[in-house]
Amino acid sequence: VTPIERFAALAAGRPLDRLPCVPIVGNTAARVLGVRTAEIRRSGELLARAHTAAYRRFGYDVVRVFTDLYVQAEAMGAKVRVPEDETAYLQKPAIANAHEVDRLLPADPGKDGCLPAHREAVARVVDDLGDEAVVTAAVTGPFTNASFLVGAETLARLALREPAVVRHLCEISLETALRWADAILDAGASPSITDPMLSSTVVSPRQFREFGLPYLERLVTHIRGRGKAVTLHICGKTRPVWALMADTGADCLSIDNEASLTEAKAAVGKRVCLMGNVPPVAVLFESDPAGVRQAVRTCVREGGDNPRGLVVASGCSLPTETPFANIDAMVRAVDEIGWPLRVTEASA
Amino acid sequence: MRRAGDLFEREEYFIPELLICSDAMYAGLRVLQPHLPSGSAERKKGIVVIGVVEGDTHDIGKNLVKIMLETAGFEVVDLGRDVPPAIFVERAEFAGAHIIGLSTLMTTTMGAMSEVIRLLDEKRARSRIRVMVGGGPVSQQFANRIGADGYAANASGAVAVATRLRQAPAESRVP
C-alpha cells in the first residue's frame, strides 16, 4: 500500500492497512543524507535528495519539503541568518517600521531568495516519489509572514494601533503565498500551510478573524481550486480558533501537543481531518522508542475515531537532531496499531 | 499591569493587548520616575539579567517576562536576543545580578542554556546567581536535567519562580 492509496482510503472512509503517519521531518533530512543543514537550504538538488532519502529511510507517508518558515519573507527582503549546521532564524525584518510598508513587493518564486532552489527541490521530489508518496511543500501563512516582514512585536502592536497596516502586510504576504503555492502546484506537489503567529498563544480569536481568516480563506480556496487538499498547521494553543481554522476551508487541521485531539475531535471532527500531535520535543527528541510508542498509542486513543480521520503526526516540525530510532519507533507504533485500530494494552 | 497579566492568564488578553498595556505603564513610569525616591524598596526585589540565547531571535516571550518582572518590582537587565552564553555570565557578574533568565523558542539553542550553567559552575557562582529557563520547547523536565534552578511556562509563572528563588536560599547541590 502506497501513502497515496492510504490517504485516498482515509478520505473516502474505506478500510486501510494503518493510519497515515507523518513525523514532520525538516532539517533532520540533512542528517539522513549526511550533509549540513545550510547546504540543503541553498541547493535544490541536495534538498530533494535529503527528503527523498529520509522518506525511504523512515517509510512515513508525507514528504514535506521544508527547511524553515522564513523563505518567503527572505525573498521579500527579510534578513535570515543561516548557521552552517543549525536551523536558520530571522536576523532582521524586511522593514524597520510601519512607514516603510510601501517598499515591500511580493516575491517572485522564479528568482527571489532561495525560492527557485526550493521549487527545484519540489519538482525533483515529485519526479522521484510522486507516484507513491504525498509530496508537499511548506507555505508560510500571510499573518506569520507579515510578522517576519515587520517584526513580531511590532506586528502585535500594529494589530491594535494600525490595523490597516497589518491588513496591507497580510495582503502582500498573501500575494507571495499565492505565487509560491502556484509554483509548488505547477511542480506537481501540494502546498501545506503553516501560520503559527495565529496561535491563541499569541493573538485573540477576534484577531484571528480579522487578520487570519480572510487571507487563509483565499489561499485555501485557491489551492483547493487547483485540485489539492489543504492542511493547515498552527502551533501552540488553538482550541479557541478550531472552528475558524475549519472555516478557512482547509481539509485537515494539524495541531500541536498543547492542544487536545479529544477536544478537537468533538469540536470540528465532523468537518475536518485531524493531524497530530505526538510531542516533538519532550517525546520524539528527548524520549526513547518505548516512550514514543506510548505517546503514539495515546494519540490514536484520543483521535483515532475522528469522524473525518486522523493522521498520526508530530505536533510540530521535528528538531534537527531527533534520534532516528525514535522516528522509526513512531512509524512502527502506527503499524502495530494497524487497522481496525488496536490500542488497548491487552492486545499489545 | 498586574490586572492585564491576570487577564492574559485567563485568555481574555493576548500578546497585543499585553504589549499595549505595558507601553502605557512605561509611558507613565517615565513621567513619574523623576519624582520617586531613587532605589526605593519597591524596585529592589532583585536584579535579573535576561535574554534569548544564542541561535535564536524570537524575543516576544522574553519581553513579556521582562515586563511582568519589572511590574513585580524586579530590576531587569535586558541583553536582547541571540546572546552568547559567556555574555550572560559576564553581564550578570557585572550587574551583581541574583538571577539569570534564559529564553528560547528553538530546540537548537537548548544546549546554550546548559552552557550558561556550566560556566557559572566553573566560576563557583551558582549559589550567588540562580538560573531560570523558559520558552516553547523547554520543560520542567529539561530544566531539571540541565540543573536550572527554576522553570516557568509563562510570564506570570516566571514572576512566581523569580520571587521563590529570591526567598529560598540556594539548596546544596548534588552533582
Short mmCIF file of C-alpha atoms in Angstrom, two decimals:
data_model
loop_
_atom_site.label_atom_id
_atom_site.label_comp_id
_atom_site.label_asym_id
_atom_site.label_seq_id
_atom_site.Cartn_x
_atom_site.Cartn_y
_atom_site.Cartn_z
CA VAL A 1 0.00 0.00 0.00
CA THR A 2 1.47 3.35 -1.00
CA PRO A 3 0.94 6.53 1.02
CA ILE A 4 -1.21 7.91 -1.80
CA GLU A 5 -3.53 4.87 -1.64
CA ARG A 6 -3.60 5.12 2.16
CA PHE A 7 -4.69 8.78 2.09
CA ALA A 8 -7.28 8.06 -0.60
CA ALA A 9 -8.79 5.33 1.58
CA LEU A 10 -8.76 7.59 4.64
CA ALA A 11 -10.51 10.39 2.73
CA ALA A 12 -13.14 8.00 1.36
CA GLY A 13 -13.70 6.34 4.74
CA ARG A 14 -12.58 2.96 3.36
CA PRO A 15 -10.60 0.40 5.40
CA LEU A 16 -6.82 0.98 5.44
CA ASP A 17 -3.81 -1.07 6.42
CA ARG A 18 -2.83 1.53 9.00
CA LEU A 19 -3.33 5.23 9.71
CA PRO A 20 -1.09 7.60 7.79
CA CYS A 21 1.97 8.52 9.82
CA VAL A 22 3.81 11.82 9.48
CA PRO A 23 6.78 12.61 11.69
CA ILE A 24 7.22 16.14 10.35
CA VAL A 25 10.82 15.84 9.18
CA GLY A 26 12.52 19.09 8.22
CA ASN A 27 16.24 19.60 8.66
CA THR A 28 16.57 16.07 10.04
CA ALA A 29 16.55 15.10 6.35
CA ALA A 30 20.04 16.63 6.10
CA ARG A 31 21.20 14.16 8.76
CA VAL A 32 19.85 11.24 6.75
CA LEU A 33 21.79 12.34 3.67
CA GLY A 34 24.83 13.29 5.75
CA VAL A 35 25.04 16.92 4.68
CA ARG A 36 24.84 20.21 6.54
CA THR A 37 21.51 21.99 7.05
CA ALA A 38 22.74 25.14 5.28
CA GLU A 39 23.55 23.03 2.21
CA ILE A 40 20.02 21.70 1.82
CA ARG A 41 18.63 25.20 2.30
CA ARG A 42 20.51 26.62 -0.66
CA SER A 43 20.71 23.65 -3.05
CA GLY A 44 17.57 22.35 -4.71
CA GLU A 45 19.31 19.15 -5.62
CA LEU A 46 20.53 18.40 -2.08
CA LEU A 47 17.20 19.43 -0.52
CA ALA A 48 15.43 16.97 -2.82
CA ARG A 49 17.92 14.18 -2.24
CA ALA A 50 17.75 14.68 1.54
CA HIS A 51 13.96 14.45 1.67
CA THR A 52 13.84 11.52 -0.72
CA ALA A 53 16.45 9.72 1.38
CA ALA A 54 14.55 10.48 4.61
CA TYR A 55 11.29 9.17 3.14
CA ARG A 56 12.99 5.95 2.01
CA ARG A 57 14.78 5.59 5.36
CA PHE A 58 11.71 6.01 7.59
CA GLY A 59 8.76 4.95 5.42
CA TYR A 60 6.37 7.69 6.51
CA ASP A 61 3.54 9.00 4.35
CA VAL A 62 4.07 12.67 3.56
CA VAL A 63 7.25 14.20 2.21
CA ARG A 64 7.24 17.86 3.20
CA VAL A 65 9.92 19.93 1.52
CA PHE A 66 10.77 22.33 4.31
CA THR A 67 13.78 23.92 5.94
CA ASP A 68 12.35 26.88 7.87
CA LEU A 69 9.45 29.34 7.76
CA TYR A 70 11.46 32.30 6.51
CA VAL A 71 11.97 31.53 2.83
CA GLN A 72 9.09 33.72 1.61
CA ALA A 73 9.91 36.67 3.89
CA GLU A 74 13.58 36.40 2.91
CA ALA A 75 12.56 36.57 -0.74
CA MET A 76 10.79 39.83 0.18
CA GLY A 77 13.81 41.37 1.88
CA ALA A 78 13.97 39.99 5.43
CA LYS A 79 17.47 39.01 6.60
CA VAL A 80 17.83 35.41 7.66
CA ARG A 81 20.84 34.05 9.49
CA VAL A 82 21.76 30.61 8.21
CA PRO A 83 24.24 28.86 10.52
CA GLU A 84 26.25 26.21 8.65
CA ASP A 85 24.66 23.34 10.51
CA GLU A 86 21.73 24.56 12.54
CA THR A 87 18.25 25.81 11.79
CA ALA A 88 18.04 29.23 10.17
CA TYR A 89 16.48 32.09 12.09
CA LEU A 90 15.28 35.60 11.42
CA GLN A 91 18.02 38.17 11.82
CA LYS A 92 16.24 41.33 10.74
CA PRO A 93 12.73 42.01 9.46
CA ALA A 94 12.39 43.38 5.91
CA ILE A 95 11.34 46.82 7.10
CA ALA A 96 12.10 48.76 10.27
CA ASN A 97 8.64 50.22 10.87
CA ALA A 98 5.13 50.73 9.55
CA HIS A 99 6.16 53.76 7.48
CA GLU A 100 8.24 51.60 5.18
CA VAL A 101 5.47 49.23 4.05
CA ASP A 102 5.37 50.76 0.58
CA ARG A 103 8.87 49.42 -0.07
CA LEU A 104 7.64 45.85 0.02
CA LEU A 105 6.85 43.85 -3.09
CA PRO A 106 5.51 40.31 -3.39
CA ALA A 107 8.24 37.74 -4.03
CA ASP A 108 8.86 36.12 -7.40
CA PRO A 109 9.39 32.36 -6.86
CA GLY A 110 11.31 32.29 -10.14
CA LYS A 111 14.13 34.48 -8.86
CA ASP A 112 13.87 35.72 -5.26
CA GLY A 113 15.82 34.31 -2.31
CA CYS A 114 16.04 30.54 -2.14
CA LEU A 115 12.55 30.03 -3.59
CA PRO A 116 13.94 28.91 -7.00
CA ALA A 117 16.11 26.27 -5.28
CA HIS A 118 13.19 25.08 -3.19
CA ARG A 119 10.96 24.98 -6.27
CA GLU A 120 13.57 22.84 -8.00
CA ALA A 121 13.66 20.56 -4.94
CA VAL A 122 9.88 20.11 -5.02
CA ALA A 123 9.97 19.20 -8.73
CA ARG A 124 12.78 16.68 -8.16
CA VAL A 125 10.99 15.01 -5.24
CA VAL A 126 7.81 14.77 -7.32
CA ASP A 127 9.86 13.15 -10.11
CA ASP A 128 11.32 10.62 -7.70
CA LEU A 129 8.40 9.84 -5.40
CA GLY A 130 5.33 11.50 -6.89
CA ASP A 131 3.59 8.27 -7.87
CA GLU A 132 3.74 6.78 -4.37
CA ALA A 133 4.16 9.44 -1.66
CA VAL A 134 2.16 12.57 -0.93
CA VAL A 135 4.60 15.36 -1.72
CA THR A 136 4.00 18.73 -0.08
CA ALA A 137 5.95 21.92 0.42
CA ALA A 138 5.53 24.43 3.20
CA VAL A 139 3.82 27.75 2.63
CA THR A 140 4.09 30.25 5.47
CA GLY A 141 0.69 31.80 6.16
CA PRO A 142 0.15 35.50 5.44
CA PHE A 143 -0.06 36.72 9.06
CA THR A 144 3.07 34.85 10.14
CA ASN A 145 4.93 36.04 7.06
CA ALA A 146 3.83 39.60 7.91
CA SER A 147 5.46 39.16 11.32
CA PHE A 148 8.77 38.39 9.60
CA LEU A 149 8.42 41.47 7.40
CA VAL A 150 7.98 43.99 10.20
CA GLY A 151 8.93 42.06 13.35
CA ALA A 152 6.57 40.04 15.56
CA GLU A 153 6.30 42.55 18.36
CA THR A 154 5.75 45.48 16.03
CA LEU A 155 3.07 43.48 14.22
CA ALA A 156 1.35 42.67 17.52
CA ARG A 157 1.19 46.37 18.42
CA LEU A 158 0.05 47.36 14.94
CA ALA A 159 -2.80 44.86 15.20
CA LEU A 160 -4.36 47.16 17.78
CA ARG A 161 -2.93 50.54 16.77
CA GLU A 162 -2.90 50.46 12.97
CA PRO A 163 -4.93 47.52 11.72
CA ALA A 164 -4.91 48.91 8.17
CA VAL A 165 -1.12 48.48 8.04
CA VAL A 166 -1.44 44.89 9.24
CA ARG A 167 -4.02 44.21 6.54
CA HIS A 168 -1.65 45.67 3.95
CA LEU A 169 1.19 43.45 5.19
CA CYS A 170 -1.11 40.41 5.12
CA GLU A 171 -2.32 41.28 1.64
CA ILE A 172 1.18 41.49 0.20
CA SER A 173 2.17 38.34 2.08
CA LEU A 174 -0.89 36.60 0.65
CA GLU A 175 0.21 37.56 -2.86
CA THR A 176 3.62 35.99 -2.20
CA ALA A 177 1.95 32.91 -0.70
CA LEU A 178 -0.35 32.52 -3.72
CA ARG A 179 2.59 32.75 -6.13
CA TRP A 180 4.65 30.31 -4.07
CA ALA A 181 1.66 27.95 -3.81
CA ASP A 182 1.25 28.11 -7.60
CA ALA A 183 4.92 27.28 -8.10
CA ILE A 184 4.51 24.26 -5.81
CA LEU A 185 1.33 23.18 -7.61
CA ASP A 186 2.99 23.64 -11.02
CA ALA A 187 5.74 21.29 -9.83
CA GLY A 188 3.08 18.70 -9.02
CA ALA A 189 3.04 18.93 -5.21
CA SER A 190 0.58 20.17 -2.57
CA PRO A 191 1.18 23.39 -0.66
CA SER A 192 0.73 22.86 3.10
CA ILE A 193 0.11 25.98 5.15
CA THR A 194 1.72 26.87 8.47
CA ASP A 195 0.64 30.00 10.33
CA PRO A 196 1.96 29.80 13.90
CA MET A 197 1.57 33.51 14.73
CA LEU A 198 -2.21 32.96 14.59
CA SER A 199 -1.94 30.64 17.58
CA SER A 200 -4.10 31.58 20.56
CA THR A 201 -0.83 31.64 22.48
CA VAL A 202 -0.17 34.88 20.57
CA VAL A 203 -3.33 36.55 19.28
CA SER A 204 -7.01 36.51 20.19
CA PRO A 205 -9.74 34.72 18.24
CA ARG A 206 -11.00 38.18 17.23
CA GLN A 207 -7.60 38.99 15.74
CA PHE A 208 -7.61 35.60 14.01
CA ARG A 209 -10.92 36.52 12.44
CA GLU A 210 -9.59 39.89 11.34
CA PHE A 211 -6.03 39.12 10.20
CA GLY A 212 -6.02 35.38 9.65
CA LEU A 213 -9.28 34.08 8.30
CA PRO A 214 -9.80 36.34 5.25
CA TYR A 215 -6.32 35.67 3.86
CA LEU A 216 -6.20 31.97 4.71
CA GLU A 217 -9.61 31.52 3.16
CA ARG A 218 -8.40 32.97 -0.15
CA LEU A 219 -5.21 30.91 -0.05
CA VAL A 220 -7.03 27.66 0.77
CA THR A 221 -9.74 28.30 -1.84
CA HIS A 222 -7.08 28.89 -4.48
CA ILE A 223 -5.19 25.68 -3.70
CA ARG A 224 -8.36 23.58 -3.48
CA GLY A 225 -9.48 25.13 -6.76
CA ARG A 226 -6.43 23.53 -8.31
CA GLY A 227 -7.46 20.14 -7.03
CA LYS A 228 -5.32 19.63 -3.94
CA ALA A 229 -6.40 19.03 -0.35
CA VAL A 230 -5.01 21.55 2.12
CA THR A 231 -3.51 21.01 5.56
CA LEU A 232 -3.36 23.98 7.92
CA HIS A 233 -0.90 23.79 10.80
CA ILE A 234 -0.87 26.17 13.75
CA CYS A 235 1.37 25.56 16.77
CA GLY A 236 0.67 26.33 20.40
CA LYS A 237 -2.82 26.75 21.79
CA THR A 238 -5.54 26.59 19.13
CA ARG A 239 -8.73 25.44 20.88
CA PRO A 240 -10.35 28.90 20.71
CA VAL A 241 -9.87 29.02 16.93
CA TRP A 242 -10.51 25.45 15.72
CA ALA A 243 -13.87 26.41 14.23
CA LEU A 244 -12.27 29.39 12.49
CA MET A 245 -9.45 27.16 11.19
CA ALA A 246 -12.10 24.87 9.71
CA ASP A 247 -13.88 27.93 8.27
CA THR A 248 -10.79 28.58 6.11
CA GLY A 249 -11.92 25.58 4.06
CA ALA A 250 -8.85 23.50 4.96
CA ASP A 251 -9.36 19.75 4.64
CA CYS A 252 -7.08 18.87 7.53
CA LEU A 253 -6.08 20.73 10.71
CA SER A 254 -2.67 19.94 12.13
CA ILE A 255 -2.45 20.71 15.84
CA ASP A 256 0.27 20.90 18.43
CA ASN A 257 0.62 18.82 21.58
CA GLU A 258 -0.50 21.88 23.56
CA ALA A 259 -3.94 21.20 22.09
CA SER A 260 -6.09 18.13 22.77
CA LEU A 261 -7.12 15.75 19.99
CA THR A 262 -10.07 14.59 22.09
CA GLU A 263 -11.41 18.12 22.30
CA ALA A 264 -10.60 18.94 18.69
CA LYS A 265 -12.41 15.80 17.57
CA ALA A 266 -15.53 16.87 19.48
CA ALA A 267 -15.33 20.43 18.20
CA VAL A 268 -14.52 20.06 14.49
CA GLY A 269 -14.04 16.33 13.83
CA LYS A 270 -17.12 16.14 11.61
CA ARG A 271 -15.77 18.90 9.40
CA VAL A 272 -12.04 18.19 9.07
CA CYS A 273 -9.43 15.51 9.23
CA LEU A 274 -7.11 15.99 12.21
CA MET A 275 -3.35 15.68 12.23
CA GLY A 276 -1.21 15.49 15.35
CA ASN A 277 0.02 15.56 17.99
CA VAL A 278 2.89 13.47 19.36
CA PRO A 279 5.11 15.91 21.33
CA PRO A 280 8.09 16.72 19.09
CA VAL A 281 10.49 17.80 21.84
CA ALA A 282 9.55 16.02 25.08
CA VAL A 283 8.86 12.71 23.29
CA LEU A 284 10.37 12.43 19.82
CA PHE A 285 13.52 14.43 20.56
CA GLU A 286 14.14 13.61 24.22
CA SER A 287 12.46 10.28 24.95
CA ASP A 288 13.20 6.74 23.72
CA PRO A 289 11.40 4.26 21.42
CA ALA A 290 9.27 2.91 24.29
CA GLY A 291 8.19 6.45 25.20
CA VAL A 292 7.41 7.17 21.55
CA ARG A 293 5.27 4.04 21.31
CA GLN A 294 3.26 5.07 24.38
CA ALA A 295 2.74 8.59 23.05
CA VAL A 296 1.57 7.29 19.65
CA ARG A 297 -0.93 5.00 21.35
CA THR A 298 -2.26 7.87 23.46
CA CYS A 299 -2.60 9.96 20.32
CA VAL A 300 -4.56 7.25 18.49
CA ARG A 301 -6.73 6.53 21.54
CA GLU A 302 -7.70 10.21 21.60
CA GLY A 303 -8.13 10.90 17.91
CA GLY A 304 -8.26 7.55 16.11
CA ASP A 305 -12.05 7.61 15.80
CA ASN A 306 -12.21 11.15 14.47
CA PRO A 307 -15.15 11.15 12.02
CA ARG A 308 -13.07 12.72 9.23
CA GLY A 309 -9.96 10.72 10.02
CA LEU A 310 -6.66 11.07 11.84
CA VAL A 311 -3.12 11.43 10.55
CA VAL A 312 -0.69 10.45 13.28
CA ALA A 313 1.87 13.23 13.21
CA SER A 314 4.29 15.09 15.39
CA GLY A 315 2.75 18.20 16.96
CA CYS A 316 5.24 20.37 15.12
CA SER A 317 8.35 20.01 12.94
CA LEU A 318 10.94 17.74 14.49
CA PRO A 319 14.15 19.14 15.96
CA THR A 320 17.07 18.54 13.59
CA GLU A 321 18.82 16.11 15.92
CA THR A 322 15.79 13.91 16.63
CA PRO A 323 17.14 10.34 17.03
CA PHE A 324 16.41 8.14 14.00
CA ALA A 325 15.38 5.33 16.38
CA ASN A 326 12.54 7.48 17.69
CA ILE A 327 11.25 8.29 14.20
CA ASP A 328 11.42 4.58 13.35
CA ALA A 329 9.54 3.82 16.57
CA MET A 330 6.79 6.26 15.63
CA VAL A 331 6.14 4.60 12.26
CA ARG A 332 6.41 1.14 13.84
CA ALA A 333 3.90 2.06 16.58
CA VAL A 334 1.35 3.17 13.97
CA ASP A 335 1.99 -0.06 12.06
CA GLU A 336 1.48 -2.10 15.20
CA ILE A 337 -1.86 -0.38 15.89
CA GLY A 338 -2.85 -1.35 12.35
CA TRP A 339 -6.46 -1.31 11.16
CA PRO A 340 -9.00 -1.65 12.66
CA LEU A 341 -7.20 0.29 15.37
CA ARG A 342 -5.85 -1.79 18.24
CA VAL A 343 -4.84 0.50 21.06
CA THR A 344 -5.88 -1.24 24.26
CA GLU A 345 -2.84 -2.51 26.15
CA ALA A 346 -4.25 -6.04 26.48
CA SER A 347 -3.81 -6.66 22.76
CA ALA A 348 -0.34 -5.10 22.65
CA MET B 1 -0.35 45.84 34.59
CA ARG B 2 -0.88 43.09 37.13
CA ARG B 3 -4.53 43.08 36.16
CA ALA B 4 -3.51 42.81 32.50
CA GLY B 5 -1.35 39.83 33.44
CA ASP B 6 -4.34 38.17 35.10
CA LEU B 7 -6.49 38.77 32.04
CA PHE B 8 -3.72 37.31 29.89
CA GLU B 9 -3.68 34.20 32.01
CA ARG B 10 -7.45 33.88 31.70
CA GLU B 11 -7.10 34.17 27.89
CA GLU B 12 -9.09 37.37 27.73
CA TYR B 13 -6.00 39.34 26.83
CA PHE B 14 -3.43 38.15 24.32
CA ILE B 15 0.04 39.35 23.43
CA PRO B 16 -1.04 42.52 21.55
CA GLU B 17 -3.17 43.70 24.49
CA LEU B 18 -0.40 42.94 26.97
CA LEU B 19 2.15 44.89 24.93
CA ILE B 20 -0.13 47.92 24.63
CA CYS B 21 -0.75 47.87 28.39
CA SER B 22 2.96 47.70 29.06
CA ASP B 23 3.53 50.65 26.71
CA ALA B 24 1.08 52.62 28.83
CA MET B 25 2.81 51.52 32.03
CA TYR B 26 6.26 52.51 30.81
CA ALA B 27 4.94 55.85 29.49
CA GLY B 28 3.50 56.53 32.94
CA LEU B 29 6.70 55.47 34.66
CA ARG B 30 8.75 57.84 32.51
CA VAL B 31 6.63 60.68 33.87
CA LEU B 32 6.70 59.50 37.48
CA GLN B 33 10.25 58.17 37.75
CA PRO B 34 11.95 61.54 38.40
CA HIS B 35 9.63 62.07 41.37
CA LEU B 36 10.21 58.70 43.00
CA PRO B 37 12.91 58.31 45.64
CA SER B 38 15.79 56.57 43.88
CA GLY B 39 16.46 52.97 44.86
CA SER B 40 13.09 52.68 46.57
CA ALA B 41 12.48 49.29 48.16
CA GLU B 42 9.74 48.59 45.63
CA ARG B 43 12.31 48.30 42.80
CA LYS B 44 14.69 46.13 44.76
CA LYS B 45 13.15 42.72 44.78
CA GLY B 46 16.22 41.55 42.95
CA ILE B 47 18.26 42.01 39.81
CA VAL B 48 17.55 39.74 36.86
CA VAL B 49 19.71 39.53 33.74
CA ILE B 50 17.56 38.24 30.92
CA GLY B 51 17.97 37.34 27.26
CA VAL B 52 17.27 34.99 24.36
CA VAL B 53 20.14 32.53 24.00
CA GLU B 54 22.44 32.46 21.01
CA GLY B 55 20.96 30.90 17.88
CA ASP B 56 17.52 32.41 18.29
CA THR B 57 15.86 35.78 17.86
CA HIS B 58 12.29 35.01 18.99
CA ASP B 59 12.02 37.53 21.79
CA ILE B 60 8.36 38.27 22.47
CA GLY B 61 8.29 35.71 25.27
CA LYS B 62 11.42 37.15 26.85
CA ASN B 63 9.98 40.67 26.57
CA LEU B 64 6.76 39.62 28.30
CA VAL B 65 8.76 38.07 31.13
CA LYS B 66 10.75 41.28 31.43
CA ILE B 67 7.56 43.35 31.59
CA MET B 68 6.00 41.14 34.25
CA LEU B 69 9.21 41.04 36.33
CA GLU B 70 9.50 44.83 36.24
CA THR B 71 5.85 45.12 37.14
CA ALA B 72 6.51 42.92 40.15
CA GLY B 73 9.41 45.13 41.28
CA PHE B 74 12.47 43.38 39.90
CA GLU B 75 15.23 45.31 38.23
CA VAL B 76 15.79 43.76 34.81
CA VAL B 77 18.91 43.98 32.66
CA ASP B 78 17.84 43.01 29.14
CA LEU B 79 20.61 41.58 26.97
CA GLY B 80 18.31 41.24 23.97
CA ARG B 81 18.45 38.23 21.69
CA ASP B 82 20.97 35.87 20.13
CA VAL B 83 23.14 36.25 23.28
CA PRO B 84 26.24 34.01 23.67
CA PRO B 85 26.44 32.04 26.97
CA ALA B 86 29.58 33.82 28.18
CA ILE B 87 27.91 37.22 27.85
CA PHE B 88 25.11 36.16 30.21
CA VAL B 89 27.64 35.28 32.88
CA GLU B 90 29.82 38.32 32.32
CA ARG B 91 26.91 40.76 32.42
CA ALA B 92 25.29 39.06 35.41
CA GLU B 93 28.51 39.40 37.43
CA PHE B 94 28.92 43.00 36.32
CA ALA B 95 25.35 43.88 37.30
CA GLY B 96 25.53 41.97 40.59
CA ALA B 97 22.51 40.00 39.40
CA HIS B 98 20.70 37.49 41.58
CA ILE B 99 19.09 35.65 38.70
CA ILE B 100 19.81 34.88 35.05
CA GLY B 101 16.71 34.30 32.93
CA LEU B 102 17.23 32.32 29.70
CA SER B 103 14.66 32.08 26.95
CA THR B 104 14.43 30.24 23.64
CA LEU B 105 11.82 29.07 21.16
CA MET B 106 14.16 26.79 19.27
CA THR B 107 15.43 23.36 20.21
CA THR B 108 18.74 24.06 18.51
CA THR B 109 19.64 26.56 21.21
CA MET B 110 18.79 24.50 24.26
CA GLY B 111 22.40 23.40 24.56
CA ALA B 112 23.42 27.01 25.08
CA MET B 113 21.27 27.05 28.22
CA SER B 114 23.25 24.28 29.88
CA GLU B 115 26.43 26.01 28.75
CA VAL B 116 25.47 29.07 30.83
CA ILE B 117 25.04 26.81 33.86
CA ARG B 118 28.37 25.12 33.17
CA LEU B 119 30.12 28.49 33.05
CA LEU B 120 28.55 29.53 36.35
CA ASP B 121 29.62 26.23 37.89
CA GLU B 122 33.14 26.83 36.69
CA LYS B 123 33.17 30.19 38.46
CA ARG B 124 31.54 28.64 41.54
CA ALA B 125 28.85 31.27 41.19
CA ARG B 126 25.79 29.04 41.30
CA SER B 127 24.78 29.96 44.85
CA ARG B 128 25.06 33.67 44.09
CA ILE B 129 23.42 33.64 40.68
CA ARG B 130 20.41 31.42 40.14
CA VAL B 131 19.23 30.35 36.70
CA MET B 132 15.68 30.18 35.41
CA VAL B 133 14.69 28.97 31.95
CA GLY B 134 11.63 29.16 29.73
CA GLY B 135 10.32 29.12 26.17
CA GLY B 136 8.40 26.87 23.78
CA PRO B 137 10.47 23.67 23.74
CA VAL B 138 11.68 23.98 27.34
CA SER B 139 10.03 21.96 30.08
CA GLN B 140 10.41 21.38 33.82
CA GLN B 141 11.98 18.04 32.89
CA PHE B 142 14.58 19.79 30.75
CA ALA B 143 15.23 22.38 33.48
CA ASN B 144 15.88 19.60 35.97
CA ARG B 145 18.18 17.80 33.60
CA ILE B 146 20.44 20.78 32.96
CA GLY B 147 20.34 21.74 36.63
CA ALA B 148 18.46 25.03 36.28
CA ASP B 149 17.02 26.46 39.49
CA GLY B 150 13.65 27.25 38.02
CA TYR B 151 11.34 26.85 35.05
CA ALA B 152 8.18 28.71 34.16
CA ALA B 153 5.70 28.01 31.40
CA ASN B 154 4.66 31.66 31.01
CA ALA B 155 5.41 35.23 32.05
CA SER B 156 3.39 35.32 35.25
CA GLY B 157 4.81 31.93 36.22
CA ALA B 158 8.25 33.49 35.77
CA VAL B 159 7.47 36.13 38.39
CA ALA B 160 6.47 33.42 40.86
CA VAL B 161 9.67 31.48 40.16
CA ALA B 162 11.90 34.56 40.46
CA THR B 163 10.20 35.51 43.73
CA ARG B 164 10.68 31.99 45.08
CA LEU B 165 14.35 31.95 44.06
CA ARG B 166 14.91 35.23 45.91
CA GLN B 167 13.25 33.90 49.06
CA ALA B 168 14.66 30.39 49.23
CA PRO B 169 18.37 30.02 49.83
CA ALA B 170 20.28 28.01 47.26
CA GLU B 171 19.88 24.34 48.02
CA SER B 172 23.01 22.33 48.36
CA ARG B 173 23.56 20.75 45.02
CA VAL B 174 24.44 17.17 44.33
CA PRO B 175 26.26 16.92 41.02
#
